[in-house]
mmCIF file of C-alpha atoms and ligand atoms in Angstrom:
data_model
loop_
_atom_site.group_PDB
_atom_site.id
_atom_site.type_symbol
_atom_site.label_atom_id
_atom_site.label_comp_id
_atom_site.label_asym_id
_atom_site.label_seq_id
_atom_site.Cartn_x
_atom_site.Cartn_y
_atom_site.Cartn_z
ATOM 1 C CA UNK Y 1 -38.760 110.658 -129.986
ATOM 2 C CA UNK Y 2 -40.559 109.681 -126.491
ATOM 3 C CA UNK Y 3 -38.391 107.020 -124.836
ATOM 4 C CA UNK Y 4 -39.667 103.783 -123.137
ATOM 5 C CA UNK Y 5 -38.706 105.494 -119.783
ATOM 6 C CA UNK Y 6 -40.998 108.327 -120.440
ATOM 7 C CA UNK Y 7 -43.768 106.696 -121.750
ATOM 8 C CA UNK Y 8 -43.423 104.993 -118.506
ATOM 9 C CA UNK Y 9 -43.715 108.232 -116.744
ATOM 10 C CA UNK Y 10 -46.370 108.713 -119.187
ATOM 11 C CA UNK Y 11 -48.462 106.384 -118.411
ATOM 12 C CA UNK Y 12 -49.071 107.622 -114.453
ATOM 13 C CA UNK Y 13 -50.194 111.406 -115.706
ATOM 14 C CA UNK Y 14 -53.921 112.360 -116.342
ATOM 15 C CA UNK Y 15 -54.350 112.942 -119.953
ATOM 16 C CA UNK Y 16 -54.610 114.869 -122.184
ATOM 17 C CA UNK Y 17 -51.394 116.813 -121.843
ATOM 18 C CA UNK Y 18 -49.182 118.704 -123.662
ATOM 19 C CA UNK Y 19 -45.427 117.309 -123.583
ATOM 20 C CA UNK Y 20 -42.716 119.038 -124.099
ATOM 21 C CA UNK Y 21 -38.996 118.037 -125.003
ATOM 22 C CA UNK Y 22 -37.150 120.993 -123.253
ATOM 23 C CA UNK Y 23 -33.780 119.630 -124.549
ATOM 24 C CA UNK Y 24 -35.049 119.572 -128.259
ATOM 25 C CA UNK Y 25 -36.192 123.010 -127.626
ATOM 26 C CA UNK Y 26 -32.799 124.210 -126.699
ATOM 27 C CA UNK Y 27 -31.161 122.287 -129.062
ATOM 28 C CA UNK Y 28 -33.420 123.901 -131.989
ATOM 29 C CA UNK Y 29 -33.072 127.550 -130.428
ATOM 30 C CA UNK Y 30 -29.452 127.119 -129.964
ATOM 31 C CA UNK Y 31 -29.350 126.143 -133.923
ATOM 32 C CA UNK Y 32 -31.142 129.288 -135.405
ATOM 33 C CA UNK Y 33 -29.222 131.165 -133.154
ATOM 34 C CA UNK Y 34 -25.945 129.876 -134.411
ATOM 35 C CA UNK Y 35 -27.019 130.278 -137.551
ATOM 36 C CA UNK Y 36 -28.608 133.934 -137.467
ATOM 37 C CA UNK Y 37 -24.993 134.961 -135.864
ATOM 38 C CA UNK Y 38 -22.799 133.678 -138.330
ATOM 39 C CA UNK Y 39 -24.420 136.658 -140.461
ATOM 40 C CA UNK Y 40 -24.971 139.125 -137.814
ATOM 41 C CA UNK Y 41 -28.875 138.658 -138.127
ATOM 42 C CA UNK Y 42 -31.296 138.841 -134.849
ATOM 43 C CA UNK Y 43 -33.878 136.697 -134.189
ATOM 44 C CA UNK Y 44 -37.381 137.603 -132.399
ATOM 45 C CA UNK Y 45 -39.740 134.876 -131.404
ATOM 46 C CA UNK Y 46 -43.135 134.899 -132.088
ATOM 47 C CA UNK Y 47 -44.594 134.501 -128.788
ATOM 48 C CA UNK Y 48 -47.974 133.910 -129.954
ATOM 49 C CA UNK Y 49 -46.659 130.591 -131.430
ATOM 50 C CA UNK Y 50 -46.272 129.126 -127.291
ATOM 51 C CA UNK Y 51 -46.899 131.565 -124.340
ATOM 52 C CA UNK Y 52 -45.660 128.868 -121.793
ATOM 53 C CA UNK Y 53 -43.892 130.215 -119.143
ATOM 54 C CA UNK Y 54 -41.021 127.220 -119.427
ATOM 55 C CA UNK Y 55 -41.273 127.878 -123.076
ATOM 56 C CA UNK Y 56 -40.171 131.584 -122.755
ATOM 57 C CA UNK Y 57 -37.682 131.163 -119.949
ATOM 58 C CA UNK Y 58 -35.551 128.751 -122.162
ATOM 59 C CA UNK Y 59 -36.143 130.539 -125.152
ATOM 60 C CA UNK Y 60 -34.998 134.127 -123.519
ATOM 61 C CA UNK Y 61 -31.949 132.628 -121.646
ATOM 62 C CA UNK Y 62 -30.563 131.528 -124.966
ATOM 63 C CA UNK Y 63 -30.903 135.106 -125.964
ATOM 64 C CA UNK Y 64 -33.524 135.983 -128.735
ATOM 65 C CA UNK Y 65 -35.389 139.142 -128.557
ATOM 66 C CA UNK Y 66 -39.544 138.639 -128.603
ATOM 67 C CA UNK Y 67 -42.251 139.809 -131.054
ATOM 68 C CA UNK Y 68 -45.481 140.076 -129.434
ATOM 69 C CA UNK Y 69 -49.119 140.625 -130.669
ATOM 70 C CA UNK Y 70 -50.868 142.036 -127.660
ATOM 71 C CA UNK Y 71 -49.843 144.319 -124.871
ATOM 72 C CA UNK Y 72 -50.392 141.209 -122.572
ATOM 73 C CA UNK Y 73 -47.371 138.950 -124.769
ATOM 74 C CA UNK Y 74 -45.102 142.132 -124.089
ATOM 75 C CA UNK Y 75 -45.586 141.856 -120.358
ATOM 76 C CA UNK Y 76 -45.585 138.243 -120.274
ATOM 77 C CA UNK Y 77 -42.483 138.031 -122.432
ATOM 78 C CA UNK Y 78 -40.091 140.436 -120.385
ATOM 79 C CA UNK Y 79 -41.826 138.724 -117.236
ATOM 80 C CA UNK Y 80 -39.936 135.562 -118.355
ATOM 81 C CA UNK Y 81 -36.670 136.923 -118.926
ATOM 82 C CA UNK Y 82 -36.924 138.779 -122.441
ATOM 83 C CA UNK Y 83 -35.216 142.464 -122.642
ATOM 84 C CA UNK Y 84 -37.876 145.252 -123.253
ATOM 85 C CA UNK Y 85 -35.535 146.791 -125.762
ATOM 86 C CA UNK Y 86 -35.747 143.473 -127.715
ATOM 87 C CA UNK Y 87 -39.312 143.241 -127.885
ATOM 88 C CA UNK Y 88 -41.099 144.289 -131.806
ATOM 89 C CA UNK Y 89 -45.234 144.831 -130.936
ATOM 90 C CA UNK Y 90 -47.233 143.693 -134.431
ATOM 91 C CA UNK Y 91 -50.916 143.702 -135.305
ATOM 92 C CA UNK Y 92 -53.463 145.558 -137.246
ATOM 93 C CA UNK Y 93 -55.455 146.365 -133.933
ATOM 94 C CA UNK Y 94 -53.232 147.785 -131.259
ATOM 95 C CA UNK Y 95 -55.574 148.997 -128.537
ATOM 96 C CA UNK Y 96 -54.466 152.076 -126.670
ATOM 97 C CA UNK Y 97 -53.608 150.527 -123.663
ATOM 98 C CA UNK Y 98 -51.520 148.444 -125.210
ATOM 99 C CA UNK Y 99 -49.675 151.270 -127.219
ATOM 100 C CA UNK Y 100 -48.778 152.637 -123.487
ATOM 101 C CA UNK Y 101 -47.874 149.276 -122.465
ATOM 102 C CA UNK Y 102 -45.462 149.448 -124.961
ATOM 103 C CA UNK Y 103 -44.243 152.715 -124.838
ATOM 104 C CA UNK Y 104 -43.904 152.718 -120.909
ATOM 105 C CA UNK Y 105 -41.788 149.231 -121.235
ATOM 106 C CA UNK Y 106 -39.494 151.213 -123.807
ATOM 107 C CA UNK Y 107 -39.592 148.381 -126.781
ATOM 108 C CA UNK Y 108 -37.856 148.067 -129.731
ATOM 109 C CA UNK Y 109 -40.050 149.045 -132.389
ATOM 110 C CA UNK Y 110 -44.131 149.097 -133.281
ATOM 111 C CA UNK Y 111 -44.644 147.516 -136.450
ATOM 112 C CA UNK Y 112 -47.117 149.718 -137.952
ATOM 113 C CA UNK Y 113 -50.039 148.496 -139.862
ATOM 114 C CA UNK Y 114 -51.987 152.061 -140.845
ATOM 115 C CA UNK Y 115 -51.635 155.858 -141.366
ATOM 116 C CA UNK Y 116 -54.183 155.802 -138.144
ATOM 117 C CA UNK Y 117 -52.351 153.637 -135.932
ATOM 118 C CA UNK Y 118 -49.445 155.639 -136.401
ATOM 119 C CA UNK Y 119 -51.206 158.694 -135.777
ATOM 120 C CA UNK Y 120 -52.492 157.459 -132.337
ATOM 121 C CA UNK Y 121 -48.888 156.152 -131.648
ATOM 122 C CA UNK Y 122 -47.448 159.408 -132.224
ATOM 123 C CA UNK Y 123 -50.407 161.307 -130.125
ATOM 124 C CA UNK Y 124 -50.003 158.822 -127.285
ATOM 125 C CA UNK Y 125 -45.983 159.209 -127.109
ATOM 126 C CA UNK Y 126 -46.210 163.066 -127.094
ATOM 127 C CA UNK Y 127 -48.893 163.270 -123.900
ATOM 128 C CA UNK Y 128 -46.789 160.369 -122.324
ATOM 129 C CA UNK Y 129 -43.619 162.856 -123.389
ATOM 130 C CA UNK Y 130 -41.325 160.212 -124.807
ATOM 131 C CA UNK Y 131 -40.770 158.783 -128.456
ATOM 132 C CA UNK Y 132 -42.181 155.691 -130.471
ATOM 133 C CA UNK Y 133 -39.905 153.764 -132.053
ATOM 134 C CA UNK Y 134 -41.684 152.659 -135.478
ATOM 135 C CA UNK Y 135 -41.277 150.420 -138.290
ATOM 136 C CA UNK Y 136 -43.723 150.674 -141.191
ATOM 137 C CA UNK Y 137 -45.277 147.129 -142.252
ATOM 138 C CA UNK Y 138 -45.182 146.956 -145.910
ATOM 139 C CA UNK Y 139 -46.917 144.069 -147.550
ATOM 140 C CA UNK Y 140 -44.576 142.882 -150.439
ATOM 141 C CA UNK Y 141 -47.277 140.568 -151.935
ATOM 142 C CA UNK Y 142 -46.674 141.740 -155.159
ATOM 143 C CA UNK Y 143 -45.982 141.512 -158.810
ATOM 144 C CA UNK Y 144 -42.793 141.821 -159.495
ATOM 145 C CA UNK Y 145 -43.329 143.257 -162.820
ATOM 146 C CA UNK Y 146 -45.747 146.090 -161.748
ATOM 147 C CA UNK Y 147 -44.468 148.555 -159.955
ATOM 148 C CA UNK Y 148 -44.347 148.883 -156.085
ATOM 149 C CA UNK Y 149 -46.906 151.582 -155.011
ATOM 150 C CA UNK Y 150 -49.498 151.200 -157.736
ATOM 151 C CA UNK Y 151 -50.408 147.634 -157.587
ATOM 152 C CA UNK Y 152 -54.022 145.969 -156.994
ATOM 153 C CA UNK Y 153 -53.982 143.276 -154.338
ATOM 154 C CA UNK Y 154 -52.655 145.154 -151.703
ATOM 155 C CA UNK Y 155 -55.660 147.134 -150.680
ATOM 156 C CA UNK Y 156 -57.598 143.478 -150.277
ATOM 157 C CA UNK Y 157 -54.972 142.667 -147.282
ATOM 158 C CA UNK Y 158 -55.948 143.602 -144.176
ATOM 159 C CA UNK Y 159 -52.097 143.712 -143.096
ATOM 160 C CA UNK Y 160 -49.644 146.586 -143.794
ATOM 161 C CA UNK Y 161 -49.632 150.120 -144.843
ATOM 162 C CA UNK Y 162 -52.160 150.962 -147.469
ATOM 163 C CA UNK Y 163 -49.568 152.124 -150.665
ATOM 164 C CA UNK Y 164 -51.949 155.377 -150.850
ATOM 165 C CA UNK Y 165 -51.233 155.988 -146.901
ATOM 166 C CA UNK Y 166 -47.598 155.698 -147.212
ATOM 167 C CA UNK Y 167 -46.663 159.302 -148.355
ATOM 168 C CA UNK Y 168 -48.853 160.713 -145.439
ATOM 169 C CA UNK Y 169 -46.873 158.420 -143.132
ATOM 170 C CA UNK Y 170 -43.398 159.996 -143.967
ATOM 171 C CA UNK Y 171 -44.656 163.354 -143.622
ATOM 172 C CA UNK Y 172 -46.398 162.700 -140.269
ATOM 173 C CA UNK Y 173 -42.992 161.019 -139.040
ATOM 174 C CA UNK Y 174 -41.026 163.804 -140.075
ATOM 175 C CA UNK Y 175 -43.377 166.561 -138.694
ATOM 176 C CA UNK Y 176 -41.628 168.406 -136.265
ATOM 177 C CA UNK Y 177 -44.081 167.753 -133.485
ATOM 178 C CA UNK Y 178 -43.499 164.124 -134.495
ATOM 179 C CA UNK Y 179 -42.793 161.964 -131.666
ATOM 180 C CA UNK Y 180 -42.257 159.297 -133.852
ATOM 181 C CA UNK Y 181 -38.345 157.413 -134.894
ATOM 182 C CA UNK Y 182 -38.680 155.830 -137.774
ATOM 183 C CA UNK Y 183 -36.319 152.969 -136.882
ATOM 184 C CA UNK Y 184 -37.661 150.305 -139.998
ATOM 185 C CA UNK Y 185 -39.333 148.196 -142.340
ATOM 186 C CA UNK Y 186 -41.045 145.312 -141.808
ATOM 187 C CA UNK Y 187 -42.356 142.420 -143.682
ATOM 188 C CA UNK Y 188 -44.356 139.247 -143.220
ATOM 189 C CA UNK Y 189 -44.728 136.798 -145.881
ATOM 190 C CA UNK Y 190 -46.926 134.122 -144.259
ATOM 191 C CA UNK Y 191 -46.827 130.912 -142.505
ATOM 192 C CA UNK Y 192 -45.709 127.300 -143.148
ATOM 193 C CA UNK Y 193 -43.405 128.373 -146.377
ATOM 194 C CA UNK Y 194 -41.963 125.378 -147.128
ATOM 195 C CA UNK Y 195 -41.093 126.826 -150.681
ATOM 196 C CA UNK Y 196 -37.846 128.685 -149.873
ATOM 197 C CA UNK Y 197 -38.108 130.267 -153.130
ATOM 198 C CA UNK Y 198 -40.793 132.607 -151.480
ATOM 199 C CA UNK Y 199 -37.607 133.567 -149.092
ATOM 200 C CA UNK Y 200 -35.782 134.631 -152.214
ATOM 201 C CA UNK Y 201 -38.686 136.745 -153.772
ATOM 202 C CA UNK Y 202 -39.180 138.405 -150.359
ATOM 203 C CA UNK Y 203 -35.600 139.112 -150.327
ATOM 204 C CA UNK Y 204 -35.415 141.088 -153.701
ATOM 205 C CA UNK Y 205 -38.526 142.935 -152.898
ATOM 206 C CA UNK Y 206 -37.203 144.093 -149.423
ATOM 207 C CA UNK Y 207 -34.077 145.653 -151.466
ATOM 208 C CA UNK Y 208 -36.547 147.280 -153.840
ATOM 209 C CA UNK Y 209 -38.171 148.677 -151.343
ATOM 210 C CA UNK Y 210 -34.800 149.661 -149.483
ATOM 211 C CA UNK Y 211 -34.139 151.342 -152.251
ATOM 212 C CA UNK Y 212 -37.252 153.040 -152.621
ATOM 213 C CA UNK Y 213 -36.719 154.799 -149.135
ATOM 214 C CA UNK Y 214 -32.867 155.401 -149.713
ATOM 215 C CA UNK Y 215 -33.906 157.321 -152.707
ATOM 216 C CA UNK Y 216 -36.066 159.509 -150.775
ATOM 217 C CA UNK Y 217 -33.409 160.246 -148.298
ATOM 218 C CA UNK Y 218 -34.154 157.646 -145.811
ATOM 219 C CA UNK Y 219 -31.754 154.692 -144.464
ATOM 220 C CA UNK Y 220 -33.565 152.756 -142.008
ATOM 221 C CA UNK Y 221 -31.376 150.895 -139.426
ATOM 222 C CA UNK Y 222 -33.443 147.685 -139.491
ATOM 223 C CA UNK Y 223 -35.227 145.392 -141.935
ATOM 224 C CA UNK Y 224 -37.434 142.859 -140.219
ATOM 225 C CA UNK Y 225 -38.399 140.379 -142.832
ATOM 226 C CA UNK Y 226 -40.740 138.492 -140.608
ATOM 227 C CA UNK Y 227 -40.889 134.716 -140.066
ATOM 228 C CA UNK Y 228 -42.974 132.045 -141.570
ATOM 229 C CA UNK Y 229 -40.615 129.263 -142.147
ATOM 230 C CA UNK Y 230 -42.174 125.943 -142.641
ATOM 231 C CA UNK Y 231 -41.422 122.392 -140.532
ATOM 232 C CA UNK Y 232 -41.779 118.978 -141.863
ATOM 233 C CA UNK Y 233 -44.883 117.881 -140.315
ATOM 234 C CA UNK Y 234 -44.954 114.524 -141.978
ATOM 235 C CA UNK Y 235 -41.489 113.799 -140.707
ATOM 236 C CA UNK Y 236 -41.098 114.926 -137.004
ATOM 237 C CA UNK Y 237 -38.529 112.647 -135.958
ATOM 238 C CA UNK Y 238 -36.081 112.579 -139.511
ATOM 239 C CA UNK Y 239 -36.533 116.840 -139.356
ATOM 240 C CA UNK Y 240 -36.832 117.660 -136.075
ATOM 241 C CA UNK Y 241 -34.818 121.234 -136.726
ATOM 242 C CA UNK Y 242 -35.119 122.862 -139.172
ATOM 243 C CA UNK Y 243 -31.751 123.980 -141.503
ATOM 244 C CA UNK Y 244 -31.757 127.317 -140.208
ATOM 245 C CA UNK Y 245 -28.206 127.166 -141.585
ATOM 246 C CA UNK Y 246 -29.365 127.313 -144.992
ATOM 247 C CA UNK Y 247 -32.437 129.392 -144.318
ATOM 248 C CA UNK Y 248 -30.058 132.104 -143.164
ATOM 249 C CA UNK Y 249 -27.861 131.882 -146.087
ATOM 250 C CA UNK Y 250 -29.973 132.562 -148.059
ATOM 251 C CA UNK Y 251 -30.976 135.627 -146.679
ATOM 252 C CA UNK Y 252 -27.137 136.974 -146.733
ATOM 253 C CA UNK Y 253 -27.218 135.643 -150.652
ATOM 254 C CA UNK Y 254 -30.088 137.707 -151.671
ATOM 255 C CA UNK Y 255 -30.612 140.285 -149.152
ATOM 256 C CA UNK Y 256 -28.638 143.801 -149.413
ATOM 257 C CA UNK Y 257 -28.561 145.535 -146.551
ATOM 258 C CA UNK Y 258 -26.488 148.495 -146.678
ATOM 259 C CA UNK Y 259 -23.835 148.958 -144.137
ATOM 260 C CA UNK Y 260 -25.770 150.140 -140.455
ATOM 261 C CA UNK Y 261 -28.604 148.252 -141.477
ATOM 262 C CA UNK Y 262 -29.427 145.322 -139.455
ATOM 263 C CA UNK Y 263 -31.488 142.100 -140.499
ATOM 264 C CA UNK Y 264 -34.363 140.986 -137.968
ATOM 265 C CA UNK Y 265 -36.495 137.644 -138.267
ATOM 266 C CA UNK Y 266 -39.396 136.882 -136.463
ATOM 267 C CA UNK Y 267 -39.624 133.109 -136.003
ATOM 268 C CA UNK Y 268 -42.431 131.176 -133.944
ATOM 269 C CA UNK Y 269 -43.378 127.613 -135.676
ATOM 270 C CA UNK Y 270 -40.036 126.661 -136.830
ATOM 271 C CA UNK Y 271 -38.640 126.954 -133.358
ATOM 272 C CA UNK Y 272 -40.956 125.331 -131.188
ATOM 273 C CA UNK Y 273 -43.317 123.210 -133.512
ATOM 274 C CA UNK Y 274 -41.624 120.067 -132.974
ATOM 275 C CA UNK Y 275 -40.723 119.732 -129.062
ATOM 276 C CA UNK Y 276 -44.088 119.409 -128.147
ATOM 277 C CA UNK Y 277 -46.470 116.779 -128.319
ATOM 278 C CA UNK Y 278 -50.172 116.229 -127.212
ATOM 279 C CA UNK Y 279 -50.102 112.926 -125.771
ATOM 280 C CA UNK Y 280 -53.860 111.160 -125.257
ATOM 281 C CA UNK Y 281 -55.381 108.534 -123.928
ATOM 282 C CA UNK Y 282 -57.805 105.957 -126.473
ATOM 283 C CA UNK Y 283 -61.018 105.991 -124.743
ATOM 284 C CA UNK Y 284 -63.045 103.764 -127.179
ATOM 285 C CA UNK Y 285 -62.353 101.690 -130.190
ATOM 286 C CA UNK Y 286 -65.705 102.273 -132.161
ATOM 287 C CA UNK Y 287 -66.656 99.903 -135.281
ATOM 288 C CA UNK Y 288 -68.332 101.914 -137.731
ATOM 289 C CA UNK Y 289 -70.194 100.784 -141.211
ATOM 290 C CA UNK Y 290 -67.008 101.230 -143.338
ATOM 291 C CA UNK Y 291 -64.819 102.451 -140.770
ATOM 292 C CA UNK Y 292 -63.353 102.519 -137.171
ATOM 293 C CA UNK Y 293 -63.190 105.299 -135.256
ATOM 294 C CA UNK Y 294 -60.300 105.593 -132.114
ATOM 295 C CA UNK Y 295 -62.152 107.903 -129.854
ATOM 296 C CA UNK Y 296 -59.166 109.893 -127.952
ATOM 297 C CA UNK Y 297 -59.533 111.685 -124.593
ATOM 298 C CA UNK Y 298 -58.175 114.913 -126.637
ATOM 299 C CA UNK Y 299 -59.996 116.900 -128.897
ATOM 300 C CA UNK Y 300 -60.327 120.293 -130.905
ATOM 301 C CA UNK Y 301 -60.370 121.996 -127.351
ATOM 302 C CA UNK Y 302 -56.560 120.703 -126.810
ATOM 303 C CA UNK Y 303 -55.188 121.057 -130.216
ATOM 304 C CA UNK Y 304 -57.293 123.221 -132.960
ATOM 305 C CA UNK Y 305 -55.281 123.251 -136.111
ATOM 306 C CA UNK Y 306 -56.650 119.957 -137.748
ATOM 307 C CA UNK Y 307 -60.428 121.251 -136.974
ATOM 308 C CA UNK Y 308 -59.426 124.763 -138.026
ATOM 309 C CA UNK Y 309 -57.563 124.233 -141.087
ATOM 310 C CA UNK Y 310 -57.148 120.467 -141.407
ATOM 311 C CA UNK Y 311 -54.008 120.759 -140.706
ATOM 312 C CA UNK Y 312 -51.805 117.453 -140.767
ATOM 313 C CA UNK Y 313 -50.181 116.213 -137.509
ATOM 314 C CA UNK Y 314 -48.463 112.713 -137.163
ATOM 315 C CA UNK Y 315 -50.131 110.490 -134.748
ATOM 316 C CA UNK Y 316 -48.068 107.860 -133.182
ATOM 317 C CA UNK Y 317 -49.223 104.785 -131.081
ATOM 318 C CA UNK Y 318 -46.395 105.129 -128.058
ATOM 319 C CA UNK Y 319 -46.269 101.996 -127.197
ATOM 320 C CA UNK Y 320 -43.925 99.746 -129.252
ATOM 321 C CA UNK Y 321 -42.777 96.333 -129.833
ATOM 322 C CA UNK Y 322 -45.858 94.226 -128.365
ATOM 323 C CA UNK Y 323 -47.911 93.392 -131.622
ATOM 324 C CA UNK Y 324 -46.072 92.515 -135.183
ATOM 325 C CA UNK Y 325 -45.939 95.689 -137.006
ATOM 326 C CA UNK Y 326 -47.907 94.106 -139.728
ATOM 327 C CA UNK Y 327 -50.822 94.444 -137.386
ATOM 328 C CA UNK Y 328 -52.069 97.653 -138.374
ATOM 329 C CA UNK Y 329 -55.684 99.046 -138.738
ATOM 330 C CA UNK Y 330 -57.160 102.272 -140.421
ATOM 331 C CA UNK Y 331 -58.697 104.647 -137.837
ATOM 332 C CA UNK Y 332 -60.562 107.661 -138.176
ATOM 333 C CA UNK Y 333 -58.854 109.539 -135.044
ATOM 334 C CA UNK Y 334 -61.692 111.781 -133.253
ATOM 335 C CA UNK Y 335 -61.713 113.499 -130.039
ATOM 336 C CA UNK Y 336 -64.924 113.592 -127.685
ATOM 337 C CA UNK Y 337 -65.704 117.179 -128.303
ATOM 338 C CA UNK Y 338 -69.624 117.709 -129.460
ATOM 339 C CA UNK Y 339 -68.241 118.917 -133.279
ATOM 340 C CA UNK Y 340 -67.915 116.799 -136.274
ATOM 341 C CA UNK Y 341 -64.993 118.765 -137.272
ATOM 342 C CA UNK Y 342 -62.986 117.428 -133.804
ATOM 343 C CA UNK Y 343 -61.115 115.212 -136.207
ATOM 344 C CA UNK Y 344 -57.297 114.564 -135.678
ATOM 345 C CA UNK Y 345 -57.251 112.593 -139.050
ATOM 346 C CA UNK Y 346 -59.042 110.497 -141.162
ATOM 347 C CA UNK Y 347 -57.461 107.091 -142.718
ATOM 348 C CA UNK Y 348 -54.823 106.916 -140.128
ATOM 349 C CA UNK Y 349 -52.885 103.636 -140.334
ATOM 350 C CA UNK Y 350 -51.527 102.749 -136.960
ATOM 351 C CA UNK Y 351 -51.153 99.704 -135.190
ATOM 352 C CA UNK Y 352 -54.307 98.007 -133.749
ATOM 353 C CA UNK Y 353 -55.257 100.171 -130.750
ATOM 354 C CA UNK Y 354 -57.156 99.131 -127.551
ATOM 355 C CA UNK Y 355 -58.971 101.203 -124.790
ATOM 356 C CA UNK Y 356 -56.283 102.863 -122.346
ATOM 357 C CA UNK Y 357 -53.644 103.168 -124.794
ATOM 358 C CA UNK Y 358 -51.658 106.252 -125.276
ATOM 359 C CA UNK Y 359 -51.073 108.153 -128.544
ATOM 360 C CA UNK Y 360 -48.759 111.188 -129.355
ATOM 361 C CA UNK Y 361 -49.981 114.103 -131.905
ATOM 362 C CA UNK Y 362 -46.505 115.428 -132.784
ATOM 363 C CA UNK Y 363 -45.336 118.692 -133.638
ATOM 364 C CA UNK Y 364 -48.132 120.478 -131.069
ATOM 365 C CA UNK Y 365 -45.756 122.703 -129.819
ATOM 366 C CA UNK Y 366 -46.422 125.995 -132.068
ATOM 367 C CA UNK Y 367 -49.981 127.245 -132.198
ATOM 368 C CA UNK Y 368 -51.408 124.250 -129.676
ATOM 369 C CA UNK Y 369 -51.594 124.930 -126.234
ATOM 370 C CA UNK Y 370 -51.994 128.989 -127.134
ATOM 371 C CA UNK Y 371 -55.228 127.704 -129.314
ATOM 372 C CA UNK Y 372 -56.606 125.648 -126.133
ATOM 373 C CA UNK Y 373 -60.144 126.653 -125.187
ATOM 374 C CA UNK Y 374 -62.516 125.145 -122.344
ATOM 375 C CA UNK Y 375 -65.630 124.647 -124.749
ATOM 376 C CA UNK Y 376 -67.437 121.917 -123.144
ATOM 377 C CA UNK Y 377 -65.701 123.255 -119.764
ATOM 378 C CA UNK Y 378 -62.966 120.764 -120.552
ATOM 379 C CA UNK Y 379 -60.174 120.066 -117.863
ATOM 380 C CA UNK Y 380 -57.672 122.338 -117.724
ATOM 381 C CA UNK Y 381 -54.196 121.588 -119.708
ATOM 382 C CA UNK Y 382 -52.014 119.022 -118.366
ATOM 383 C CA UNK Y 383 -48.036 119.375 -118.752
ATOM 384 C CA UNK Y 384 -44.976 117.217 -118.834
ATOM 385 C CA UNK Y 385 -41.582 118.913 -118.874
ATOM 386 C CA UNK Y 386 -38.578 116.393 -120.538
ATOM 387 C CA UNK Y 387 -35.732 118.353 -118.748
HETATM 388 C C1 LIG O 401 -47.557 134.872 -136.681
HETATM 389 C C2 LIG O 401 -46.171 136.172 -137.159
HETATM 390 C C3 LIG O 401 -44.790 135.232 -137.023
HETATM 391 C C4 LIG O 401 -44.334 134.397 -136.854
HETATM 392 O O1 LIG O 401 -44.481 133.251 -137.857
HETATM 393 P P1 LIG O 401 -44.109 131.817 -138.059
HETATM 394 O O2 LIG O 401 -45.115 131.181 -138.810
HETATM 395 O O3 LIG O 401 -45.051 131.219 -136.754
HETATM 396 O O4 LIG O 401 -42.884 131.753 -137.932
HETATM 397 C C5 LIG O 401 -43.898 136.526 -137.408
HETATM 398 N N1 LIG O 401 -44.038 137.575 -137.658
HETATM 399 C C6 LIG O 401 -45.803 138.066 -137.904
HETATM 400 C C7 LIG O 401 -45.925 139.651 -137.978
HETATM 401 C C8 LIG O 401 -46.678 136.966 -137.692
HETATM 402 O O5 LIG O 401 -47.814 137.730 -137.212
#
């Protein structure tokens, strides 16, 4: 919630502006960390969700590792306080340059997604006369009734090792000249998952795969179960922080790591989404034939999620108390960009808006700022950090 005092500050600022509530960020990270610590679990923050330097600094200070998807994310994470040996590096398309960056920094593990990638990492590591720690990304999206490595469906997904390549991956890793060390198995089911039975099913799959490897004499030190915890976009104030205690307790209950095996998580959205709001001014109210448009000075260039996948974000009028509560109106809330998809919400019921007022588009801390663009030669983003 944005206080009246802060609203007075925001009124003086140029908009659109990203507002970050750092106390809420710290409370969220601390809650997640404490809940994970209870079971000895490790969290890597998925930097792709938000790479704002202030946010990275806060998260690294609180002792989380990082999950990166590019060489520049690795370097940025390290520059903002993350330990190289706490970094995992994921992505289906790692370039040679990025692999060299990761190897010279000495990261915890590459999450490897194909046989050819494994071969390239091995070749570069040998050339650099070093070792590469790798985790194999396994796609857990499989029918529980089917045997795990003869399943259709897997081959159509670009993520993860193709099952017919798995034996060749293991042969390469265990060959005499190999510079590879298999340190983990990696899984990631998707994003914005609010049905937690998915995570229970994931645990059972991870157990099966762990057993499959153990039967082949391989006990990997790390079981990395990825991220994807959903947040409540409908109720950012009522449920500001995900119930991390229950989330990690679920993994403690259903996951069966063997002695010496560590459990790692890669959380993005659930750590940063609610600490951010996009603050925008109402530029114009336009009466349409059947509806009213509220035209904002923020658009899809500042927050792409609604235009990209019709994502819901709560929209609030920030000024409170001047109007009777019943004085509401339904708006189509749109941005100024020359695209019809530049719309934050249709049929949004709000207190009657007038030109010049501020609105907040909530839960914009994850996949918001990072996806912004300069399309239409938009102004650089403005920021306001609540300390
Ligand atoms: C994006 C991503 C994450 C983070 O996902 P969230 O839904 O933001 O928690 C974790 N791991 C991998 C491999 C990812 O691609």
